[in-house]
Structures are given as structure tokens and as C-alpha cells.
Coordinates of C-alpha atoms in Angstrom, one line a residue:
X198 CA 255.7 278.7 20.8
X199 CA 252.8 279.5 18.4
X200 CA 253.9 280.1 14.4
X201 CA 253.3 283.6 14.8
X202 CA 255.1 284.5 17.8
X203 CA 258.0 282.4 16.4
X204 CA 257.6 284.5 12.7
X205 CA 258.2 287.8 14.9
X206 CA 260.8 286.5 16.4
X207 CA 262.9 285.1 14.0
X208 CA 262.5 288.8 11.6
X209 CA 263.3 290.7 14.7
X210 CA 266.6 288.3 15.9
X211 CA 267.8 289.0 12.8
X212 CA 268.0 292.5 11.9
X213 CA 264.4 293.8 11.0
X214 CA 263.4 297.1 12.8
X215 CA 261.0 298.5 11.3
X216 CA 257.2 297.2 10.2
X217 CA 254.2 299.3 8.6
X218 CA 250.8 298.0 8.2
X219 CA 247.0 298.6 9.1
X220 CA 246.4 295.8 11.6
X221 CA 243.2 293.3 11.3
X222 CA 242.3 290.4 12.7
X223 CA 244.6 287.9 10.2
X224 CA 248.0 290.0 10.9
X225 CA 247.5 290.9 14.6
X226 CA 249.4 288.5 16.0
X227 CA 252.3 288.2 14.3
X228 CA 252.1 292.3 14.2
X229 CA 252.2 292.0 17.7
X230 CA 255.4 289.3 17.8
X231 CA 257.1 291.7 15.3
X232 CA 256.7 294.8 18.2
X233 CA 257.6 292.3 21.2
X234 CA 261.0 291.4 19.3
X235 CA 261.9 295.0 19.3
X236 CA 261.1 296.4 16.1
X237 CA 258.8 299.7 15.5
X238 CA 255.2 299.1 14.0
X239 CA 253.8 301.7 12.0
X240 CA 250.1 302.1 11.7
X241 CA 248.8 303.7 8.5
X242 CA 245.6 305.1 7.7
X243 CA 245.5 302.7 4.2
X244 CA 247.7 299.8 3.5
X245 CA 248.6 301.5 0.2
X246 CA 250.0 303.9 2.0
X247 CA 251.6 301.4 4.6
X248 CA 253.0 299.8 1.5
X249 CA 254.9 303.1 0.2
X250 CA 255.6 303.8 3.5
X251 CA 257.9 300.6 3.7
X252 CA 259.4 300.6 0.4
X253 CA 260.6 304.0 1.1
X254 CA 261.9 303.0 4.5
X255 CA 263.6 300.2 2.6
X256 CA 265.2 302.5 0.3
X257 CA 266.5 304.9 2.6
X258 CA 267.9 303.0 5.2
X259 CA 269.6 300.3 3.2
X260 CA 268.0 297.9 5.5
X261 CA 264.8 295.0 4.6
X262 CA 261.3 296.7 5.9
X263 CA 258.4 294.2 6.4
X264 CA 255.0 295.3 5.3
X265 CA 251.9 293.6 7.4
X266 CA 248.8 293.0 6.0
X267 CA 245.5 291.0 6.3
X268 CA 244.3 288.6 4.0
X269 CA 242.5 289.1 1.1
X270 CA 241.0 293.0 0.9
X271 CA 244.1 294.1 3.1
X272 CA 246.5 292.6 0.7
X273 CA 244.8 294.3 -2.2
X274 CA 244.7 297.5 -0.7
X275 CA 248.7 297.6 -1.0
X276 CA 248.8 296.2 -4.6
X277 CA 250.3 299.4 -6.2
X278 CA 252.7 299.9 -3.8
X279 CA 254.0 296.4 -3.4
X280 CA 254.0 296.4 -7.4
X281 CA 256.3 300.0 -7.1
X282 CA 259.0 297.7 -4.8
X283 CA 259.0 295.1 -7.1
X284 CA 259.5 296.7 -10.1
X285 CA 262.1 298.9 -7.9
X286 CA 263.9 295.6 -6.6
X287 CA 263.2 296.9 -2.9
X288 CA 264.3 294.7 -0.2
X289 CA 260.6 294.4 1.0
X290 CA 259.2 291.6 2.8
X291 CA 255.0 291.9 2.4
X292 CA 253.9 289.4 5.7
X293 CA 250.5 288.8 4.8
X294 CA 247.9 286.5 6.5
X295 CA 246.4 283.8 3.5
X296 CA 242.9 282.6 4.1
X297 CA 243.0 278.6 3.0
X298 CA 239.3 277.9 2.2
X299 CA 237.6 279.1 -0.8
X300 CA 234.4 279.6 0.8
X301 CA 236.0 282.8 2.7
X302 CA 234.9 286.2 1.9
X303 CA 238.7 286.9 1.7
X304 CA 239.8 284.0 0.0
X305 CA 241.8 285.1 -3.4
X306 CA 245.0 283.6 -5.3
X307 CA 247.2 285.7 -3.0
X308 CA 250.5 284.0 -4.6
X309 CA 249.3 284.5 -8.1
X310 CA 248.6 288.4 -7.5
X311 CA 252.2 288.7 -6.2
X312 CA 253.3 286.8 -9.1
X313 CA 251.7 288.9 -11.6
X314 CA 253.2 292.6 -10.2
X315 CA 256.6 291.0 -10.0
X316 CA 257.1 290.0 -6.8
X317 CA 258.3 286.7 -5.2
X318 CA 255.6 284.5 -4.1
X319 CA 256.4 282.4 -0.9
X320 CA 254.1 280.8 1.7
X321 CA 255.0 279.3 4.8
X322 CA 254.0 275.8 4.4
X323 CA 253.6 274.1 7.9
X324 CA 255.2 274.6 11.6
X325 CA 257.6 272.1 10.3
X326 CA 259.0 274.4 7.9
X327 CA 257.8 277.8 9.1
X328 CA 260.9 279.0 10.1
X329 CA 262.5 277.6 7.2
X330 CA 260.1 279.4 5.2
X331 CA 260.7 282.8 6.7
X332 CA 264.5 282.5 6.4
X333 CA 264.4 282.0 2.7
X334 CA 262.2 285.2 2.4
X335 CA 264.3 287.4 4.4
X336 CA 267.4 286.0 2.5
X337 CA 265.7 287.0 -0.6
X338 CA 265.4 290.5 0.2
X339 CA 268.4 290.7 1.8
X340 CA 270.5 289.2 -1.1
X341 CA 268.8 289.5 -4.1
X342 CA 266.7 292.5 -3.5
X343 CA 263.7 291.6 -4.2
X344 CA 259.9 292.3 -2.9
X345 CA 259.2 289.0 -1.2
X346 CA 254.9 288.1 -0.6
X347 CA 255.1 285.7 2.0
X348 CA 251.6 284.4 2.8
X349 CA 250.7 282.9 6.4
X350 CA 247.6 280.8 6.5
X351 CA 245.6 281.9 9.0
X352 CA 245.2 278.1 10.1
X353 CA 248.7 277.5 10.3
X354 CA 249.4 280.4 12.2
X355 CA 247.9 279.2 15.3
X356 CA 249.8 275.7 15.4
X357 CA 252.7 275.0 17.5
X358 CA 256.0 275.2 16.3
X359 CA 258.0 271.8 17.0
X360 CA 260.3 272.3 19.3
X361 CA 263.5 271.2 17.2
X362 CA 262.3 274.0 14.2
X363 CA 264.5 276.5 13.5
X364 CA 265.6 278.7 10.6
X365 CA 268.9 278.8 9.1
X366 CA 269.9 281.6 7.0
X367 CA 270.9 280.6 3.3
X368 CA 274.4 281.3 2.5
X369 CA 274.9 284.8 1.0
X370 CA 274.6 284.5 -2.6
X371 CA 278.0 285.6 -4.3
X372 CA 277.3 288.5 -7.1
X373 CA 279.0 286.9 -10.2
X374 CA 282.1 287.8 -11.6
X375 CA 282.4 289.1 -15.4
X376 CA 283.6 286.4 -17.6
X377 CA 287.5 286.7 -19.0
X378 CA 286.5 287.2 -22.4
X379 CA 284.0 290.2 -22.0
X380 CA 286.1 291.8 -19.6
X381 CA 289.1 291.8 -21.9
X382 CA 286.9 293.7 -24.3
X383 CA 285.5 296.1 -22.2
X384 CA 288.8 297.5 -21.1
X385 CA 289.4 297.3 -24.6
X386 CA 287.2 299.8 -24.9
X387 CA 287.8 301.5 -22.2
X388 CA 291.6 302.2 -23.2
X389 CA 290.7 303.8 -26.8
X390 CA 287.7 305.8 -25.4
X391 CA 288.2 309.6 -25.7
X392 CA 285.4 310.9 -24.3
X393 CA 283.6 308.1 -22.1
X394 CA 280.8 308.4 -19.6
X395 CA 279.6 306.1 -17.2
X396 CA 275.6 306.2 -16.1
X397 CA 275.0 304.3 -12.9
X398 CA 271.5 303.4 -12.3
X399 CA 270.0 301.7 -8.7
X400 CA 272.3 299.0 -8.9
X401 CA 275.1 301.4 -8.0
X402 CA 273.2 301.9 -4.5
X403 CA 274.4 298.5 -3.7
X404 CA 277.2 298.3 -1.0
X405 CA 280.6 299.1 -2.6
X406 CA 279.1 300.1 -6.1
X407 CA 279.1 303.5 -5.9
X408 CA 283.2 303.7 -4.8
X409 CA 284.3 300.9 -7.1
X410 CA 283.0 302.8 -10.2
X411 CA 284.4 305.7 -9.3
X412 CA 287.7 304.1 -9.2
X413 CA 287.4 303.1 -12.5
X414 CA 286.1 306.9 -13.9
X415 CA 289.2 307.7 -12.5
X416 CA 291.6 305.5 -14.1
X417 CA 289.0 305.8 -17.5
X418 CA 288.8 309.1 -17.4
X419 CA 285.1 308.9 -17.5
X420 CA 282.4 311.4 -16.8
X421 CA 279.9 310.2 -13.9
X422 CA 276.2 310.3 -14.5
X423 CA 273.2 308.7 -12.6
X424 CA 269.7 307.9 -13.9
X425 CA 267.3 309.9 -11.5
X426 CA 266.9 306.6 -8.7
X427 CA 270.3 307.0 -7.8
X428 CA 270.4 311.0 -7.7
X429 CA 273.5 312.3 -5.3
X430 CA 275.7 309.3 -5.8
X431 CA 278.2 310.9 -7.0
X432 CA 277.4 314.5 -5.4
X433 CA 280.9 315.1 -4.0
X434 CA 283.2 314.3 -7.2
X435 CA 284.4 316.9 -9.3
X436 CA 283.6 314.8 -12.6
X437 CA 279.9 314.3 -12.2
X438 CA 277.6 315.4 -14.1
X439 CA 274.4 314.8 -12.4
X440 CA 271.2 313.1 -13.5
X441 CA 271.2 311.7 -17.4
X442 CA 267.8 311.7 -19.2
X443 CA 264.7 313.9 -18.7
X444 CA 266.0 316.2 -15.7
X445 CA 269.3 316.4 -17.6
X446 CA 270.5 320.4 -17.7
X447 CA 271.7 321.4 -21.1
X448 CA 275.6 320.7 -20.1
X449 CA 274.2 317.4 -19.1
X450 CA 273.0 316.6 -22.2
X451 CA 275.6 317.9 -24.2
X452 CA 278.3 315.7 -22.8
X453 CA 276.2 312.8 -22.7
X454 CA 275.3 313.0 -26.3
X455 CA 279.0 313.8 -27.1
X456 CA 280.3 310.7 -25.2
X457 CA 282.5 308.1 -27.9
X458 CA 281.4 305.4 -25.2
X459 CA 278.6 305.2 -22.9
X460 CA 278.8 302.7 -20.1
X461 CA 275.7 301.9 -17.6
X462 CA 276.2 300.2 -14.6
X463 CA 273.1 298.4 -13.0
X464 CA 271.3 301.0 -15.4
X465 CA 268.0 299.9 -17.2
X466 CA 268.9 302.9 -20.6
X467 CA 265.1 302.8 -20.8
X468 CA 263.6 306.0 -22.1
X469 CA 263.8 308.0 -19.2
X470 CA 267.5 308.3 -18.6
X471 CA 268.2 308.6 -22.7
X472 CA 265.5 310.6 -23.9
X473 CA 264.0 308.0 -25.9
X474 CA 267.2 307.4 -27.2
X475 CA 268.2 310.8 -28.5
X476 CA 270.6 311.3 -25.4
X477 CA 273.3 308.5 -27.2
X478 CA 274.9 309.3 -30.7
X479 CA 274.7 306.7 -33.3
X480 CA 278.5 305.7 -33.3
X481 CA 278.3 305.6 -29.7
X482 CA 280.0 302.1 -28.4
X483 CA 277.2 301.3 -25.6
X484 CA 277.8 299.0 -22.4
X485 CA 275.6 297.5 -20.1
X486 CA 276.3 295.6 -16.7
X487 CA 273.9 294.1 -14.7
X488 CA 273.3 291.5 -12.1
X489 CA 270.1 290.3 -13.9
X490 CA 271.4 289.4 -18.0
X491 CA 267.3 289.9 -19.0
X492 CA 268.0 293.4 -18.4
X493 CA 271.0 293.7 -20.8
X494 CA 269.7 295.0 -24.1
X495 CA 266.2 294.8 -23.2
X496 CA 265.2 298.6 -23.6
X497 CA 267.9 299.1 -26.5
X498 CA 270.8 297.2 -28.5
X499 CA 274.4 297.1 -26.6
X500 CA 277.9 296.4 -27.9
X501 CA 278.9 294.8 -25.1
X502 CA 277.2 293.1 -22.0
X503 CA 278.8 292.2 -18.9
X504 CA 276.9 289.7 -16.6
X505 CA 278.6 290.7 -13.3
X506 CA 277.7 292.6 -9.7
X507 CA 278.2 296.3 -10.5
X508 CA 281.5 296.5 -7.5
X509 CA 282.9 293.2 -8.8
X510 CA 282.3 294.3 -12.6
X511 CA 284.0 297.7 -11.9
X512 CA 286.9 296.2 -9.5
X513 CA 288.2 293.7 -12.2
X514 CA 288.3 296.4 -15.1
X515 CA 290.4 298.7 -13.0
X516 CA 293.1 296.2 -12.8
X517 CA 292.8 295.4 -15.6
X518 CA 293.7 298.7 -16.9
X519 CA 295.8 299.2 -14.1
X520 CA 297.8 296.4 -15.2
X521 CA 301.3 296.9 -16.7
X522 CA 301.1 300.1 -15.1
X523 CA 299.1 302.1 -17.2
X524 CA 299.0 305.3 -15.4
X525 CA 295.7 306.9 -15.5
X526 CA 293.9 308.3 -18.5
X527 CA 292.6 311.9 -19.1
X528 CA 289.2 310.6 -21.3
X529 CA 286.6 313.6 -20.9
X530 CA 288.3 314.7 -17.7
X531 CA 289.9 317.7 -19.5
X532 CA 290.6 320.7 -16.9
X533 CA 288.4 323.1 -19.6
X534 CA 285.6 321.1 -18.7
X535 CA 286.0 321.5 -15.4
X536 CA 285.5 325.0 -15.2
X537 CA 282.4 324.3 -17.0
X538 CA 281.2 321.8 -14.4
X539 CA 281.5 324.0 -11.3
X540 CA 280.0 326.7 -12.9
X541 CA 277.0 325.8 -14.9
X542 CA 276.2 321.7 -14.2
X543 CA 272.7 322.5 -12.1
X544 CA 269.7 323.7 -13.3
X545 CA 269.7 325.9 -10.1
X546 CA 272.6 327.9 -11.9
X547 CA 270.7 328.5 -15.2
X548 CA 268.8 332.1 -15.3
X549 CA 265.2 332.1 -16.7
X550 CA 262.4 334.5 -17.1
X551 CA 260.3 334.0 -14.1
X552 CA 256.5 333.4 -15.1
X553 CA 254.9 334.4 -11.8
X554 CA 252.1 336.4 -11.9
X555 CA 249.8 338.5 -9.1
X556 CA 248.2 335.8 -7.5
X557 CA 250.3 332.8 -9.1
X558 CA 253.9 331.0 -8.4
X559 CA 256.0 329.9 -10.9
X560 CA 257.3 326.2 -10.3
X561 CA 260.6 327.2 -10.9
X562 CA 260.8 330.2 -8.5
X563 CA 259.1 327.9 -6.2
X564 CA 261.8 325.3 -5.8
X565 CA 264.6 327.5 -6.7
X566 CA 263.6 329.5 -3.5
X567 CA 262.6 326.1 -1.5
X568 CA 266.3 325.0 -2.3
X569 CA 267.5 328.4 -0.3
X570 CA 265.6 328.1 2.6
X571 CA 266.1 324.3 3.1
X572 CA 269.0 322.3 5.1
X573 CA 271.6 321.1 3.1
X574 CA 270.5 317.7 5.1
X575 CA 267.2 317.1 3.4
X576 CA 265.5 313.9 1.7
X577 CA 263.3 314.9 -0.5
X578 CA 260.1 312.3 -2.1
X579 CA 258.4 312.9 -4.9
X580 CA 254.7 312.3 -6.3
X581 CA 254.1 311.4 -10.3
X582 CA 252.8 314.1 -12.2
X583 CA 253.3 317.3 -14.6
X584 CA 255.1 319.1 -11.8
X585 CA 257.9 316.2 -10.6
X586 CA 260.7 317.7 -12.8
X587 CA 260.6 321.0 -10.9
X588 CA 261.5 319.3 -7.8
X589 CA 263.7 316.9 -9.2
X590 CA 266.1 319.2 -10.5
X591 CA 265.7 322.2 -8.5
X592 CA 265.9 320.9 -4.5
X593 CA 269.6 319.7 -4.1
X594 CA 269.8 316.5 -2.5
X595 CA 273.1 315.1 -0.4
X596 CA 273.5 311.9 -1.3
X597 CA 271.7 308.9 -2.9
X598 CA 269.7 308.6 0.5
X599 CA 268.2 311.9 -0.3
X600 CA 265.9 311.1 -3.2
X601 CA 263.3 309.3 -2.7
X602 CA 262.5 308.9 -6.6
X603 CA 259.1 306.1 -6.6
X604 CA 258.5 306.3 -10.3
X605 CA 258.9 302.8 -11.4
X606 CA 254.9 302.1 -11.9
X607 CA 254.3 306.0 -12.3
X608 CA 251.2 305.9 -10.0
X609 CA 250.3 308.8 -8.9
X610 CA 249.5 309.1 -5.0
X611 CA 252.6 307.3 -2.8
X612 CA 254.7 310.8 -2.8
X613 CA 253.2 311.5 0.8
X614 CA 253.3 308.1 2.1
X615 CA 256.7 307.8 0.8
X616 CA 258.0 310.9 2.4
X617 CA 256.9 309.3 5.9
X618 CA 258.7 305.9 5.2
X619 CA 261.8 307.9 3.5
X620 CA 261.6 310.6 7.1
X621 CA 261.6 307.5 9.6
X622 CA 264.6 306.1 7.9
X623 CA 266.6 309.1 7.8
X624 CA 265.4 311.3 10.8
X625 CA 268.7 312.8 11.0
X626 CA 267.4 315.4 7.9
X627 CA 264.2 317.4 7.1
X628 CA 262.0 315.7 5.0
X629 CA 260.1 317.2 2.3
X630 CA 257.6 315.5 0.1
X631 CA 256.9 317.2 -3.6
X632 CA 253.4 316.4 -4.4
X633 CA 251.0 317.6 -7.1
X634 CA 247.3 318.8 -6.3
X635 CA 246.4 315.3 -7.2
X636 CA 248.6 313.3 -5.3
X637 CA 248.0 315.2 -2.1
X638 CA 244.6 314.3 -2.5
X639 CA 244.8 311.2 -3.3
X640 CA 246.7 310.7 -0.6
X641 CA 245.6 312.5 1.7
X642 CA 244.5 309.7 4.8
X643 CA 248.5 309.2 5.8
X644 CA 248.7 313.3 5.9
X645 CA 247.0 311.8 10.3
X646 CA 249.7 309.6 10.0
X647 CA 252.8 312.1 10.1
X648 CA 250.7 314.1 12.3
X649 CA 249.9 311.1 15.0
X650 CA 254.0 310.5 14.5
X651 CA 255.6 314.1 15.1
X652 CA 257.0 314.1 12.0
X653 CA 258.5 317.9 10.9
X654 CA 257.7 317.5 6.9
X655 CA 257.5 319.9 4.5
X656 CA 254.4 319.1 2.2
X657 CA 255.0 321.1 -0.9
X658 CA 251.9 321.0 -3.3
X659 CA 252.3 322.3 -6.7
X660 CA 248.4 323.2 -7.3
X661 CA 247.4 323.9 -10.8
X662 CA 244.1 322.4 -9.8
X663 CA 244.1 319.6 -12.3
X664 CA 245.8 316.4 -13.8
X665 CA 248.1 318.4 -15.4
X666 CA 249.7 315.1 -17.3
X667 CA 247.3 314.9 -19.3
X668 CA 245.7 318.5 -19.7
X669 CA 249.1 319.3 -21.2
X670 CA 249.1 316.0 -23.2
X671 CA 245.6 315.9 -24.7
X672 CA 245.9 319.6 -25.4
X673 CA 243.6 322.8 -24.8
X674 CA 240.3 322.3 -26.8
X675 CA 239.8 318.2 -26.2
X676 CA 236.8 317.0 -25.4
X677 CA 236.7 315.2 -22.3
X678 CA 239.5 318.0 -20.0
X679 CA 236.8 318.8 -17.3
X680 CA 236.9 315.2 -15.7
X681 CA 240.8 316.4 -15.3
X682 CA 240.5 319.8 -13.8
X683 CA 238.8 320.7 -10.4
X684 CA 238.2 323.9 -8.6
X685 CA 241.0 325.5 -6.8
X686 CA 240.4 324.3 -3.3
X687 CA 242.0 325.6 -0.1
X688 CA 244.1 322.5 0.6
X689 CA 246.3 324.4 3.7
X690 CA 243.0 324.5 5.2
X691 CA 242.6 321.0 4.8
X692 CA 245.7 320.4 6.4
X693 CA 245.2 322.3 9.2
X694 CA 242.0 320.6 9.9
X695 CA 244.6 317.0 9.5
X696 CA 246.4 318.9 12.5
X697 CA 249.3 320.2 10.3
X698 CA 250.5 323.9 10.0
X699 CA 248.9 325.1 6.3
X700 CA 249.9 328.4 4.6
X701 CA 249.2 329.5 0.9
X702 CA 251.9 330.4 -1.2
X703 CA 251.3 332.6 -4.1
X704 CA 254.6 334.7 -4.1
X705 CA 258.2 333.9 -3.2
X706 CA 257.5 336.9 -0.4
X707 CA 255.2 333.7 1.1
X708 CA 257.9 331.6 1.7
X709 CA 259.5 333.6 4.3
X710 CA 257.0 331.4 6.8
X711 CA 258.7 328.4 5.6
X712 CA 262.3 329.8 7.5
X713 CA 260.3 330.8 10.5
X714 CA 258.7 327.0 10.9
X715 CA 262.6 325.4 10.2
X716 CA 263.6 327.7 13.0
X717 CA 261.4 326.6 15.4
X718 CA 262.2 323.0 15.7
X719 CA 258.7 321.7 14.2
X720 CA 257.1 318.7 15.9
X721 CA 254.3 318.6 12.9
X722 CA 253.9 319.1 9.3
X723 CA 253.9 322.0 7.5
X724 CA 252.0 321.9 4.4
X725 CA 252.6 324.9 1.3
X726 CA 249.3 325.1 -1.2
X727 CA 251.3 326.4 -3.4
X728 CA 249.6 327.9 -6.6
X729 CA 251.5 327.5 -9.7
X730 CA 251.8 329.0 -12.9
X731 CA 250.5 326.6 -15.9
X732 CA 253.7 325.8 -18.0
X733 CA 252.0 324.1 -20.7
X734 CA 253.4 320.9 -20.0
X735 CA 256.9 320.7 -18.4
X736 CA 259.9 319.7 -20.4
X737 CA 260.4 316.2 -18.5
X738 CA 256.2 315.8 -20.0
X739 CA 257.0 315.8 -23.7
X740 CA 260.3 313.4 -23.2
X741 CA 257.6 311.4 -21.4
X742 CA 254.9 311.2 -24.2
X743 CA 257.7 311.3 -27.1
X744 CA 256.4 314.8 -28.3

């Protein structure tokens, strides 16, 4: 057996399913193992889009995606995406082919690129220890969650694997468990807290997180909050309070910025999820658990930091204050509250002065509407840009598998791809992917690719017809906003000439089409030019630029 075939093998034998790539001559064969050994291959149009498309995949399905590339310019195609995984800690495993001589046209420091977006640089070595080689990869992913580069010289690819090689899975990796000491203090704190809320950030997504801190908020009495990556964890319990930062609705940030004692749980408190720190009072107690102890303190001091996995962290402090049989404490959990929760927690409850005009939509009465129309069973992937907080807060999602949130590297341009990745995960719900004018366009090659794949997404383009980041930002009257704003295009046009259903939405009235597609059991795209009202730079903007 040939390195190649035996690379496909191996992923496929043990548990990969799905791979996304654009195929050339340096990937095509272990491509083709990869599809033998049972697992899907999805062709983009780009390789950054094929990048996105995996990282959402990843995300949504809980499972390790594998992105294929070819060497050299098809390896730098996907740079921004595989940089989005990495700074996302996506289980992604980037199978690229290496070219070994310098005097190749595609010959780069392939290792040193991964290196320097964040990623882990591996490289399978020799047919001796090619198996070995992909095992520690996948066991990377797997364990630590982490994008993985794993580069396959083109030479070695072609060599016969001895016939006593094999790979042997490392040993699970067991997440550490807080140390006595800090513990003690942190149910310390926990016990005296009146009014304590817990943030959990993408490190509650891991297996058993999400319940284990939940226990806890029980017996704490805590409030539950998420930063936007983990949207919907706590959807179904009567004590959360949604999304914490720059999406935050005013009740939101009230009982955030109220809380005695804050608590984040694989949570980065970066400037995003605490408004720039204006979310958490200055006699706040603040504490931070993590898996990775860089991360505590790095984007703002702590009292306390607990080096621990998130379930284990949360597990031991529950007994803790379970212990002696302490019976459970009311905290924030008051029943006056509650009323207040059920009753004015979502954005999608708030009134507001609609801004629409004749012949243009505002954002809000855009999504607002959207959210009516739409299955409660929807995943919903989002684009950078002025727009993203419209969709963000307005479009209910189920659960944390319905948020496809790629903002890590802001880049502006994966929302489609990622929508097509997050749909193939979760095909069980209607996609929708919330782009800006922009983004669409940017884009706009992998808009074939859901086509060419039957997918039924809803492409929902919020079209001011400009960058409206930095319009807003810079201000009416700069020098230099005409390389940021473009004519007002007919973009459902364009989509109908990608194959996709396109209709123009100026009025809510429009949107009546959008029930009429749902209803028909779509088999392509439906994309919604959607002209917006200007809002002068959306709340989530100003948070975003400290203004």
C-alpha cells in the first residue's frame, strides 16, 4: 500500500467523514483514498472557501473535518480560513501536499506559515512513520482542539508503506483537575456571592461542559451568560440571560454589570463579551477557568484562576459546595427577576421605531420579520461587517449548534462558505447565512457550490452598498469613503444567474416569498438583496472601535 492510500485510510477507519478541498495534482490521491474509505469530499470553488467550509463543519457537528489542499498556492489560498480555526481552536486537520525541493514553483516554508496563524505544524516524515504521523495529528484535533497543518511531501507520498506500519492512537489526554487550594477559594467565593453570574465561552461547547455548569448555577445561584461563540447553550434554562458583551439587550447588561462576582468558564473576557470592560463593576470579584493557563488574565486582571477542564472545574466546586449539605443558594435567582427574564431578555421583545423608508428595509424589521417566518430548527452563519449585530440578536437560534459565529480573525468574506460547511453538518435544519453586500461578494464563487450540492439556504444580504465598517467609522465627510461605497447592484440577479432563486426585498410586504420558498421543500438557494436603511453605524460598531 502506497502512503497516500494508507493516509485515507487510516482518517476514514477512524471516524472522519467529511473532507472539503479544491483538488490538484499534489492532493489527488490521498483526496481520492479519503472518498474510497467512506468519507464525503467536498469540492469548492476556492480553497478559502473549502477552508470555512470545514471549520464550520467542524463546529457544528462536534466531529474533526479534514481540509485538502495542494501544495504551495493551494495552501495559501486557505490561509484566512485555516488562521479563523486556529484562533477558534477548531478540531481541523489541513492535509496538505509539501513540495521538498526549493527549486519548485510551489516550494514555500509550509510549516512556518502554519506556525505563524497559530496552527500546529506536523509533517509526515517517511513511510516508516507515516501512520504514526497521521495518528498524532488526528489525536491533536481530537483531544486538544486544535487546527492541525499536516504536510505530505509529494515524494514521500508515492513510497510504499512497510508492511508492519501502523498507527496507534495516543492515549486521550486527561483535562486537568483544579488544584485543592484554588478550588477551596473559589467556592469561597461562590458561597458569599449575592448576585453571581457565570459567562461560558467556547470551551463550554466541550462534551459535558455545558450541563456541569449548569449544575453549579444551580447550587450557586448564578445567572447563565455566554459570549456570542457559544450562543443557545443555555437556551432552555429559565436563568439565562443570553449573550454577554456587544449583542447584550439592556436587561443583559444590567445584570451583568450588577453581578458581586463574575465567573467565565473557557471564556477569553476580551473586549467583545465585556464591552471593553465597562460590562464588569470595579468591586466585581472576577474568575477565570481555562484549559490553556496563557489565557487566564491575558485580556484583563482576575482574582482568581483556575487551571482546570471547564466539566471537571465545574463538577468539583459543586461538591464542594454541596458538601456538609448545604442546600442550594438563591444568589441572583430571585423569583422578581424571573418575571423579568421571560418577559423582556431578547432584543426580539424590545419595541423600536422602525426606520424603513419607500424603497428601503430597516435591519431590524428585517430580521425581526426573518425570525417569524423561519423554523425554530435553523443554523444560522454570519459574515463580519456593520450589519452582523442585527442577525446576531434578532434570528433565534436552538442551541449552540445553531450559531455559526466565525469572528475570531474578523475577516470579512467566510459567512457563505461557512453557512455550507455549518448546513452539511446539520442538515436536519434550514440554514441561513447573514452576509453583508461585501461578503456576498467577496464570496461569491462557493454561492455554485450550494447550488452544485442542493443545498435549501437562505442567503440574506444586508445591502447598504458599501463597507459600512468603516463608512460609519471614518465618518461622513472623510476623504478617501468612495473606495468604500459602490453602486447598488442587483445582486438577486446575480444569484439567479449562480442558479439560485433571487428576490429583492425592500419592504417587510417582500418577505411573504420567503414563506412560500420554505413551503415548498427548496432543493436550491434562495438569496434576499435585501436593501437596508443606513443606521449610522450599529451599536455592536462603536463597542467595536471603543467610540
Amino acid at each position: 500500500m502506497l502512503v497516500h492510500e494508507a493516509i485515507g485510510r487510516y482518517l476514514t477507519e477512524h471516524g472522519v467523514r467529511a473532507a472539503f478541498g479544491v483538488v490538484g495534482s499534489g492532493n489527488f490521491h490521498f483526496t481520492q483514498a479519503l472518498v474510497a474509505g467512506g468519507a464525503r469530499f467536498v469540492a469548492a470553488r476556492h480553497e478559502g472557501g473549502a477552508a470555512t467550509m470545514a471549520d464550520a463543519y467542524a463546529r457544528m457537528s462536534g466531529e474533526v473535518a479534514v481540509l485538502s489542499l495542494h501544495q504551495g498556492c493551494g495552501y495559501t489560498n486557505a490561509l484566512t480560513g485555516i488562521t479563523e480555526a486556529a484562533k477558534s481552536r477548531t478540531p481541523l486537520l489541513v492535509l496538505t501536499a509539501e513540495a521538498g525541493d526549493p527549486a519548485s514553483n510551489f516550494f514555500i516554508d509550509q510549516p512556518g506559515l502554519a506556525a505563524g496563524v497559530g496552527a500546529v505544524p506536523l509533517r509526515v516524515g517517511s513511510p516508516g512513520t507515516a501512520l504514526r504521523d497521521v495518528a498524532r495529528a488526528l489525536a491533536i484535533c481530537a483531544q486538544q482542539r486544535r487546527t492541525v497543518v499536516l504536510n505530505v511531501p509529494i515524494d514521500v507520498q508515492e513510497l510504499e508503506l512497510p508492511e508492519q506500519e501502523h498507527g496507534t492512537v495516543p492515549a486521550a489526554i486527561a483535562a486537568p483537575q483544579p488544584a485543592p487550594e484554588p478550588l477551596a477559594e473559589f467556592a469561597r467565593l461562590l458561597s458569599e456571592a449575592a448576585r453571581p453570574v457565570f459567562i461560558v465561552g467556547r470551551g463550554g461547547r466541550s462534551p459535558g461542559a455545558g450541563e456541569a455548569v449548569r449544575e453549579l448555577g444551580n447550587q450557586a445561584g448564578a445567572l447563565l451568560a455566554t459570549s456570542a461563540v457559544s450562543r443557545g447553550l443555555f437556551n432552555d434554562d429559565p436563568w439565562s440571560i443570553d449573550v454577554s458583551g456587544g449583542f447584550a439587550s439592556p436587561l443583559t447588561v444590567e445584570l451583568v454589570s450588577q453581578a458581586d462576582l463574575v465567573v467565565a468558564f473557557g471564556c477569553a473576557l476580551n473586549m467583545w463579551t465585556t464591552r471593553h470592560g465597562a460590562l464588569i463593576g470595579a468591586d466585581t470579584r472576577v474568575v477565570q477557568v481555562d484549559l490553556d493557563p496563557a489565557a487566564i488574565g491575558r485580556h484583563r486582571g482576575v482574582d482568581l484562576g483556575l487551571w482546570g477542564g471547564i466539566a471537571e472545574t465545574a463538577r468539583a466546586a459543586t461538591a464542594l459546595l454541596r458538601s456538609g449539605g448545604a442546600p442550594p443558594r438563591t444568589g441572583y435567582r430571585r423569583p422578581e427577576l424571573g418575571d423579568r427574564l421571560r418577559t423582556g431578555l431578547r432584543w426580539n421583545q424590545l419595541p423600536f421605531d422602525d426606520a424603513s423608508t419607500e424603497d428601503r428595509i430597516d435591519p431590524r424589521t428585517l430580521s425581526a420579520k426573518l425570525n417569524e417566518l423561519l423554523p425554530a430548527e435553523r443554523t444560522v452563519s454570519l459574515d463580519s461587517g456593520n450589519f452582523l449585530g442585527y442577525p446576531s440578536m434578532y434570528l433565534d437560534v436552538p442551541d449552540e449548534y445553531g450559531f455559526c459565529f466565525t469572528q475570531a480573525f474578523q475577516s470579512v468574506g467566510l459567512g457563505l462558505a461557512s453557512a455550507i460547511g455549518a448546513a452539511l453538518a446539520r442538515p436536519d435544519r434550514v440554514p441561513v447565512a447573514a452576509l453583508g453586500d461585501g461578503g456576498f461578494l467577496m464570496g461569491l464563487s462557493e454561492l455554485e457550490t450550494a447550488v452544485r450540492l442542493g443545498i435549501p439556504l437562505l442567503v440574506v444580504v444586508y445591502n447598504d452598498a458599501m463597507y459600512g465598517a468603516e463608512v460609519h467609522h471614518f465618518g461622513a465627510g472623510t476623504a478617501g469613503l468612495d473606495n468604500v461605497t459602490f453602486p447598488d447592484g442587483d445582486l438577486a440577479a446575480l444569484a439567479r444567474g449562480h442558479g439560485c432563486e433571487g428576490l429583492t426585498v425592500r419592504s417587510a410586504d417582500d418577505l411573504a416569498a420567503v414563506k412560500d420558498w420554505l413551503s415548498s421543500a427548496p432543493r436550491r438557494p434562495l438569496v434576499l438583496d435585501a436593501k437596508i436603511t443606513s443606521d449610522g453605524g450599529a451599536w455592536w460598531l462603536h463597542e467595536a472601535f471603543g467610540h
